[in-house]
Tab-separated table of C-alpha atoms and ligand atoms in Angstrom:
chain	number	residue	atom	x	y	z
A	1	MET	CA	-192.473	-64.076	-135.252
A	2	SER	CA	-195.737	-63.541	-137.156
A	3	GLU	CA	-196.941	-60.064	-138.139
A	4	PRO	CA	-198.241	-58.078	-135.183
A	5	GLN	CA	-201.737	-58.862	-133.951
A	6	GLY	CA	-202.387	-55.431	-132.573
A	7	TYR	CA	-201.076	-53.000	-135.172
A	8	VAL	CA	-204.082	-51.926	-137.175
A	9	LEU	CA	-202.380	-49.501	-139.540
A	10	GLY	CA	-200.259	-50.283	-142.569
A	11	GLN	CA	-196.647	-51.424	-142.755
A	12	SER	CA	-195.907	-50.756	-146.415
A	13	ALA	CA	-193.792	-48.054	-148.040
A	14	ARG	CA	-197.025	-46.043	-148.434
A	15	ALA	CA	-197.665	-46.373	-144.687
A	16	ALA	CA	-194.117	-45.200	-144.097
A	17	ARG	CA	-194.897	-42.145	-146.236
A	18	ARG	CA	-197.859	-41.398	-143.943
A	19	LEU	CA	-195.536	-41.669	-140.956
A	20	GLU	CA	-193.090	-39.326	-142.702
A	21	ILE	CA	-195.889	-36.765	-143.012
A	22	GLN	CA	-196.647	-37.408	-139.371
A	23	ASP	CA	-193.005	-36.722	-138.501
A	24	ALA	CA	-193.237	-33.313	-140.177
A	25	HIS	CA	-196.579	-32.760	-138.477
A	26	PHE	CA	-195.033	-33.418	-135.058
A	27	ALA	CA	-191.558	-31.961	-135.681
A	28	ALA	CA	-191.594	-29.199	-133.057
A	29	VAL	CA	-193.188	-31.245	-130.303
A	30	SER	CA	-190.821	-34.153	-131.020
A	31	GLU	CA	-187.783	-31.920	-130.487
A	32	ARG	CA	-189.421	-30.544	-127.377
A	33	LEU	CA	-189.750	-34.023	-125.863
A	34	LEU	CA	-186.054	-34.704	-126.546
A	35	ASP	CA	-185.173	-31.385	-124.855
A	36	GLU	CA	-187.392	-32.275	-121.906
A	37	LEU	CA	-185.703	-35.679	-121.535
A	38	GLN	CA	-182.243	-34.144	-122.027
A	39	VAL	CA	-181.282	-36.868	-124.484
A	40	ARG	CA	-177.507	-36.597	-124.865
A	41	PRO	CA	-174.358	-38.585	-125.624
A	42	PRO	CA	-173.693	-41.313	-124.636
A	43	ASP	CA	-177.235	-42.258	-123.554
A	44	ARG	CA	-178.653	-45.698	-124.202
A	45	VAL	CA	-182.133	-44.882	-125.489
A	46	ILE	CA	-184.909	-47.413	-125.985
A	47	GLU	CA	-187.576	-46.330	-128.429
A	48	LEU	CA	-190.889	-48.175	-128.235
A	49	GLY	CA	-192.582	-48.643	-131.633
A	50	CYS	CA	-189.927	-46.905	-133.736
A	51	GLY	CA	-191.704	-47.672	-137.043
A	52	PRO	CA	-189.782	-46.479	-140.128
A	53	GLY	CA	-187.496	-44.284	-138.022
A	54	GLY	CA	-188.688	-40.671	-138.364
A	55	PHE	CA	-188.547	-39.956	-134.646
A	56	SER	CA	-185.515	-42.256	-134.258
A	57	LYS	CA	-183.541	-40.023	-136.621
A	58	ARG	CA	-184.204	-37.086	-134.322
A	59	VAL	CA	-183.041	-39.149	-131.318
A	60	LEU	CA	-179.852	-40.287	-133.067
A	61	CYS	CA	-178.964	-36.672	-133.870
A	62	ARG	CA	-178.812	-36.035	-130.119
A	63	LEU	CA	-176.579	-39.032	-129.387
A	64	GLY	CA	-172.839	-38.881	-129.934
A	65	ALA	CA	-170.117	-41.498	-129.885
A	66	GLY	CA	-171.042	-44.344	-127.564
A	67	GLY	CA	-174.727	-43.507	-127.788
A	68	VAL	CA	-177.094	-46.338	-128.691
A	69	LEU	CA	-180.684	-46.242	-129.850
A	70	VAL	CA	-182.555	-49.527	-129.536
A	71	GLY	CA	-185.594	-49.284	-131.820
A	72	VAL	CA	-188.252	-51.821	-130.842
A	73	ASP	CA	-191.113	-52.675	-133.172
A	74	THR	CA	-193.199	-55.690	-134.164
A	75	SER	CA	-193.186	-54.837	-137.858
A	76	GLU	CA	-190.328	-56.384	-139.789
A	77	GLY	CA	-191.120	-54.179	-142.822
A	78	LEU	CA	-191.015	-50.916	-140.862
A	79	LEU	CA	-187.869	-51.978	-138.964
A	80	ALA	CA	-186.144	-52.676	-142.291
A	81	GLN	CA	-187.054	-49.182	-143.460
A	82	ALA	CA	-185.730	-47.732	-140.196
A	83	SER	CA	-182.456	-49.625	-140.598
A	84	ALA	CA	-182.026	-48.355	-144.148
A	85	LEU	CA	-182.625	-44.790	-142.987
A	86	LEU	CA	-180.527	-44.903	-139.830
A	87	THR	CA	-177.563	-47.171	-140.447
A	88	GLY	CA	-175.103	-44.567	-141.568
A	89	PRO	CA	-171.936	-42.739	-140.849
A	90	GLY	CA	-173.142	-40.992	-137.639
A	91	PRO	CA	-171.338	-41.754	-134.372
A	92	ALA	CA	-174.324	-43.261	-132.533
A	93	ARG	CA	-175.528	-46.806	-133.240
A	94	PHE	CA	-179.051	-47.908	-134.163
A	95	GLU	CA	-180.079	-51.408	-133.010
A	96	PRO	CA	-183.341	-52.570	-134.615
A	97	THR	CA	-185.129	-55.052	-132.360
A	98	ARG	CA	-188.205	-57.010	-133.346
A	99	ALA	CA	-190.347	-57.456	-130.253
A	100	ASP	CA	-193.781	-56.792	-128.814
A	101	ILE	CA	-193.445	-53.905	-126.363
A	102	SER	CA	-196.335	-55.179	-124.252
A	103	GLU	CA	-193.990	-57.993	-123.189
A	104	LEU	CA	-191.093	-56.094	-121.696
A	105	GLY	CA	-187.862	-57.843	-122.627
A	106	PRO	CA	-184.092	-57.784	-122.164
A	107	TRP	CA	-183.929	-55.014	-124.757
A	108	LEU	CA	-184.726	-52.671	-121.855
A	109	ASP	CA	-181.545	-53.539	-119.960
A	110	GLY	CA	-179.252	-50.612	-119.236
A	111	ALA	CA	-181.698	-47.952	-120.458
A	112	ASP	CA	-180.955	-44.316	-119.622
A	113	VAL	CA	-184.045	-43.161	-121.515
A	114	VAL	CA	-187.238	-44.932	-122.644
A	115	LEU	CA	-189.392	-43.024	-125.095
A	116	GLY	CA	-191.972	-43.428	-127.833
A	117	ARG	CA	-194.057	-41.402	-130.230
A	118	THR	CA	-197.637	-42.306	-131.152
A	119	VAL	CA	-197.245	-45.916	-130.094
A	120	LEU	CA	-198.855	-46.465	-126.679
A	121	HIS	CA	-202.388	-46.135	-128.033
A	122	HIS	CA	-201.714	-49.195	-130.212
A	123	VAL	CA	-201.226	-51.401	-127.147
A	124	PRO	CA	-204.376	-52.916	-125.588
A	125	MET	CA	-204.712	-52.055	-121.866
A	126	VAL	CA	-201.441	-50.165	-122.106
A	127	GLU	CA	-201.607	-49.173	-118.403
A	128	PHE	CA	-200.461	-52.694	-117.436
A	129	MET	CA	-197.343	-52.335	-119.544
A	130	LEU	CA	-196.610	-48.851	-118.142
A	131	GLY	CA	-196.898	-50.045	-114.543
A	132	ARG	CA	-194.584	-53.012	-115.161
A	133	LEU	CA	-192.128	-50.813	-117.034
A	134	ARG	CA	-191.304	-49.028	-113.792
A	135	THR	CA	-190.111	-52.325	-112.286
A	136	ARG	CA	-187.861	-53.054	-115.296
A	137	VAL	CA	-185.775	-49.871	-115.401
A	138	ARG	CA	-183.350	-48.241	-112.970
A	139	PRO	CA	-184.697	-45.517	-110.689
A	140	GLY	CA	-184.024	-42.205	-112.394
A	141	THR	CA	-184.450	-43.552	-115.933
A	142	ARG	CA	-185.910	-40.742	-118.046
A	143	ILE	CA	-189.237	-41.678	-119.614
A	144	GLY	CA	-191.260	-39.707	-122.165
A	145	PHE	CA	-194.011	-40.161	-124.689
A	146	LEU	CA	-195.899	-38.255	-127.339
A	147	GLU	CA	-199.424	-39.593	-127.713
A	148	PRO	CA	-202.215	-38.330	-129.951
A	149	ASP	CA	-205.515	-37.062	-128.666
A	150	PHE	CA	-208.251	-38.101	-131.078
A	151	ARG	CA	-211.091	-36.877	-128.874
A	152	THR	CA	-210.705	-33.477	-127.231
A	153	PRO	CA	-210.837	-31.349	-130.423
A	154	LEU	CA	-214.055	-33.024	-131.539
A	155	ALA	CA	-216.383	-30.935	-129.393
A	156	ARG	CA	-215.222	-27.773	-131.167
A	157	LEU	CA	-215.630	-29.526	-134.496
A	158	ALA	CA	-219.215	-30.481	-133.599
A	159	TYR	CA	-219.936	-26.929	-132.447
A	160	LEU	CA	-218.659	-25.460	-135.715
A	161	GLU	CA	-220.588	-27.971	-137.785
A	162	ALA	CA	-223.783	-27.147	-135.875
A	163	THR	CA	-223.308	-23.402	-136.253
A	164	GLY	CA	-222.943	-22.903	-139.976
A	165	ARG	CA	-220.094	-25.151	-141.151
A	166	PRO	CA	-221.890	-28.309	-142.379
A	167	GLU	CA	-219.068	-28.900	-144.850
A	168	LEU	CA	-216.940	-30.067	-141.901
A	169	ALA	CA	-218.907	-33.340	-141.651
A	170	PRO	CA	-216.130	-35.394	-143.370
A	171	LEU	CA	-213.804	-34.489	-140.482
A	172	ARG	CA	-216.385	-35.851	-138.023
A	173	HIS	CA	-216.764	-39.062	-140.048
A	174	TRP	CA	-213.005	-39.521	-140.119
A	175	ALA	CA	-212.695	-38.948	-136.365
A	176	THR	CA	-215.452	-41.477	-135.746
A	177	ALA	CA	-213.750	-43.991	-138.031
A	178	ILE	CA	-210.334	-43.856	-136.332
A	179	ASN	CA	-211.811	-44.049	-132.830
A	180	GLN	CA	-214.105	-46.948	-133.716
A	181	LEU	CA	-211.375	-48.844	-135.533
A	182	TYR	CA	-209.205	-48.649	-132.419
A	183	GLU	CA	-212.081	-49.604	-130.154
A	184	VAL	CA	-213.040	-52.626	-132.267
A	185	ASN	CA	-209.422	-53.759	-132.086
A	186	ARG	CA	-209.411	-53.187	-128.296
A	187	LEU	CA	-206.614	-50.639	-128.518
A	188	SER	CA	-206.243	-47.595	-126.289
A	189	PRO	CA	-207.246	-44.448	-128.260
A	190	ASP	CA	-207.509	-42.451	-125.030
A	191	ALA	CA	-204.012	-43.378	-123.790
A	192	GLY	CA	-202.756	-39.819	-124.433
A	193	PRO	CA	-205.350	-37.851	-122.448
A	194	THR	CA	-204.958	-40.131	-119.412
A	195	LEU	CA	-201.203	-40.681	-119.610
A	196	ALA	CA	-199.893	-38.168	-117.082
A	197	ARG	CA	-202.260	-39.410	-114.365
A	198	THR	CA	-201.544	-43.034	-115.318
A	199	LEU	CA	-197.806	-42.540	-114.825
A	200	GLU	CA	-198.360	-40.720	-111.542
A	201	THR	CA	-200.512	-43.524	-110.138
A	202	ALA	CA	-197.802	-46.029	-111.113
A	203	GLY	CA	-195.368	-44.059	-108.947
A	204	TYR	CA	-193.256	-42.382	-111.611
A	205	ARG	CA	-191.712	-39.154	-110.328
A	206	HIS	CA	-191.736	-35.592	-111.558
A	207	VAL	CA	-194.483	-36.197	-114.139
A	208	ARG	CA	-194.901	-33.240	-116.527
A	209	GLY	CA	-197.650	-33.178	-119.117
A	210	SER	CA	-198.594	-30.691	-121.815
A	211	TRP	CA	-201.012	-30.636	-124.735
A	212	PHE	CA	-200.570	-29.230	-128.207
A	213	GLU	CA	-203.101	-28.745	-130.929
A	214	GLY	CA	-202.435	-30.610	-134.173
A	215	ARG	CA	-202.023	-28.870	-137.506
A	216	SER	CA	-205.110	-28.004	-139.497
A	217	ASP	CA	-203.772	-27.660	-142.993
A	218	GLN	CA	-203.199	-29.576	-146.188
A	219	MET	CA	-200.870	-31.931	-144.330
A	220	MET	CA	-203.647	-32.895	-141.910
A	221	ILE	CA	-205.928	-33.727	-144.846
A	222	GLU	CA	-203.215	-35.738	-146.606
A	223	ASN	CA	-202.577	-37.721	-143.431
A	224	MET	CA	-206.296	-38.423	-143.003
A	225	ALA	CA	-206.725	-39.476	-146.636
A	226	MET	CA	-203.801	-41.887	-146.329
A	227	PHE	CA	-205.392	-43.398	-143.252
A	228	TYR	CA	-208.541	-44.149	-145.293
A	229	GLU	CA	-206.451	-45.679	-148.066
A	230	GLU	CA	-204.493	-47.832	-145.606
A	231	VAL	CA	-207.334	-49.205	-143.527
A	232	GLY	CA	-210.283	-48.898	-145.926
A	233	PRO	CA	-210.902	-52.674	-146.070
A	234	GLN	CA	-210.953	-52.839	-142.268
A	235	LEU	CA	-213.428	-49.965	-142.067
A	236	THR	CA	-215.775	-51.723	-144.476
A	237	ALA	CA	-215.276	-55.048	-142.640
A	238	ILE	CA	-216.457	-53.526	-139.350
A	239	GLY	CA	-219.475	-52.030	-141.112
A	240	LEU	CA	-218.511	-48.407	-140.711
A	241	PHE	CA	-218.641	-47.610	-144.427
A	242	THR	CA	-219.477	-49.396	-147.645
A	243	ALA	CA	-216.785	-49.182	-150.302
A	244	GLU	CA	-218.848	-46.491	-152.064
A	245	GLN	CA	-219.239	-44.433	-148.882
A	246	LEU	CA	-215.533	-44.710	-148.254
A	247	ALA	CA	-214.780	-43.360	-151.741
A	248	GLU	CA	-217.242	-40.517	-151.109
A	249	GLN	CA	-215.633	-39.672	-147.777
A	250	LEU	CA	-212.189	-39.665	-149.319
A	251	ALA	CA	-213.324	-37.272	-152.061
A	252	ALA	CA	-215.175	-35.042	-149.576
A	253	LEU	CA	-212.104	-34.892	-147.371
A	254	ARG	CA	-209.841	-33.885	-150.264
A	255	ALA	CA	-212.341	-31.194	-151.268
A	256	LEU	CA	-211.836	-29.587	-147.854
A	257	ALA	CA	-208.118	-29.022	-148.351
A	258	ALA	CA	-208.507	-25.427	-149.570
A	259	LEU	CA	-210.700	-24.290	-146.639
A	260	PRO	CA	-209.746	-22.997	-143.186
A	261	LEU	CA	-210.221	-25.999	-140.897
A	262	PRO	CA	-210.127	-26.752	-137.183
A	263	ALA	CA	-207.559	-29.285	-135.978
A	264	VAL	CA	-209.012	-32.784	-135.619
A	265	TRP	CA	-206.434	-34.104	-133.181
A	266	GLY	CA	-204.020	-32.872	-130.581
A	267	ILE	CA	-200.949	-34.387	-128.976
A	268	HIS	CA	-199.935	-34.997	-125.388
A	269	LEU	CA	-196.313	-34.716	-124.316
A	270	VAL	CA	-195.640	-36.498	-121.036
A	271	ALA	CA	-192.236	-36.864	-119.380
A	272	CYS	CA	-191.176	-38.262	-116.004
A	273	GLU	CA	-188.554	-40.319	-114.193
A	274	ALA	CA	-188.818	-43.925	-113.001
B	301	LIG	C1	-198.186	-44.839	-135.517
B	301	LIG	S1	-196.742	-45.788	-135.715
B	301	LIG	C2	-195.510	-44.675	-135.056
B	301	LIG	C3	-194.116	-44.963	-135.533
B	301	LIG	C4	-193.047	-44.021	-134.986
B	301	LIG	N1	-193.010	-44.045	-133.545
B	301	LIG	C5	-193.245	-42.600	-135.474
B	301	LIG	O1	-193.603	-41.739	-134.670
B	301	LIG	O2	-193.042	-42.379	-136.674
B	301	LIG	C6	-196.862	-47.001	-134.438
B	301	LIG	C7	-195.729	-48.010	-134.477
B	301	LIG	O3	-195.854	-48.858	-133.330
B	301	LIG	C8	-195.610	-50.206	-133.714
B	301	LIG	N2	-196.318	-51.059	-132.756
B	301	LIG	C9	-197.652	-51.131	-132.537
B	301	LIG	N3	-197.924	-51.998	-131.559
B	301	LIG	C10	-196.729	-52.494	-131.143
B	301	LIG	C11	-196.330	-53.441	-130.164
B	301	LIG	N4	-197.228	-54.059	-129.385
B	301	LIG	N5	-195.013	-53.700	-129.995
B	301	LIG	C12	-194.089	-53.064	-130.770
B	301	LIG	N6	-194.405	-52.174	-131.723
B	301	LIG	C13	-195.708	-51.883	-131.903
B	301	LIG	C14	-196.131	-50.295	-135.135
B	301	LIG	O4	-195.582	-51.388	-135.837
B	301	LIG	C15	-195.726	-48.934	-135.693
B	301	LIG	O5	-194.431	-48.957	-136.219
């Protein structure tokens, strides 16, 4: 299988470090999703887009003997990192599976739970996959996702910038960059905000959705800076920044780290049953 067509972010050890920061960023809401889905031994859990395994580790901690976590991802590099992290002495088993989640496969067979964190927005026209997913799992299968919201907090950011906080402009440039990168690649940056209604219209039952504001601290800035470093060449290729502008934005972003900042993204938690 060739490297994924759709995944626009990095797959290196550095990218894994960004995802590690993201895991810390989303620690509380990740545990909350697992509570909501009542993940327990000996569930067979399918994780869509497991990446280097930060969320997977949390899932495995909930599974006892007989529990299996099937981690599905297109990136061989990230799956290898997940395997190194997760193949250990614990009672539950991790099964890395290289596959494109938009083409639902036999890896879904026997699922008690299907979940994913910050993955759906990487799938073009993800609603088609979500509708078909309902036909591929048993009624009652517990389904849950955490998806970022890169849009809603931006109105407050714009308001603050227009009312005496011009130094916040680098946050606006970053938000524009991530949204436009996803749009150019025909991904689904608004998957999170529309997810609960999407699942309801597909006929999933007992859909519960909630929204949480992202952090607005040093960790947010570090995550944003790593995004620039990872996808800088793509941002220049689509004409969003020159290399010089990118370097300026990176420096301006880092200079913000000591200031009180508004959150630039939020996260949607959505859970339901098939
Ligand atoms: C932002 S990362 C999140 C990783 C992990 N879920 C976490 O929270 O740390 C998105 C992951 O989805 C994977 N991915 C993107 N599109 C995919 C697809 N169509 N099929 C399978 N995996 C995909 C990427 O390779 C990457 O590992």
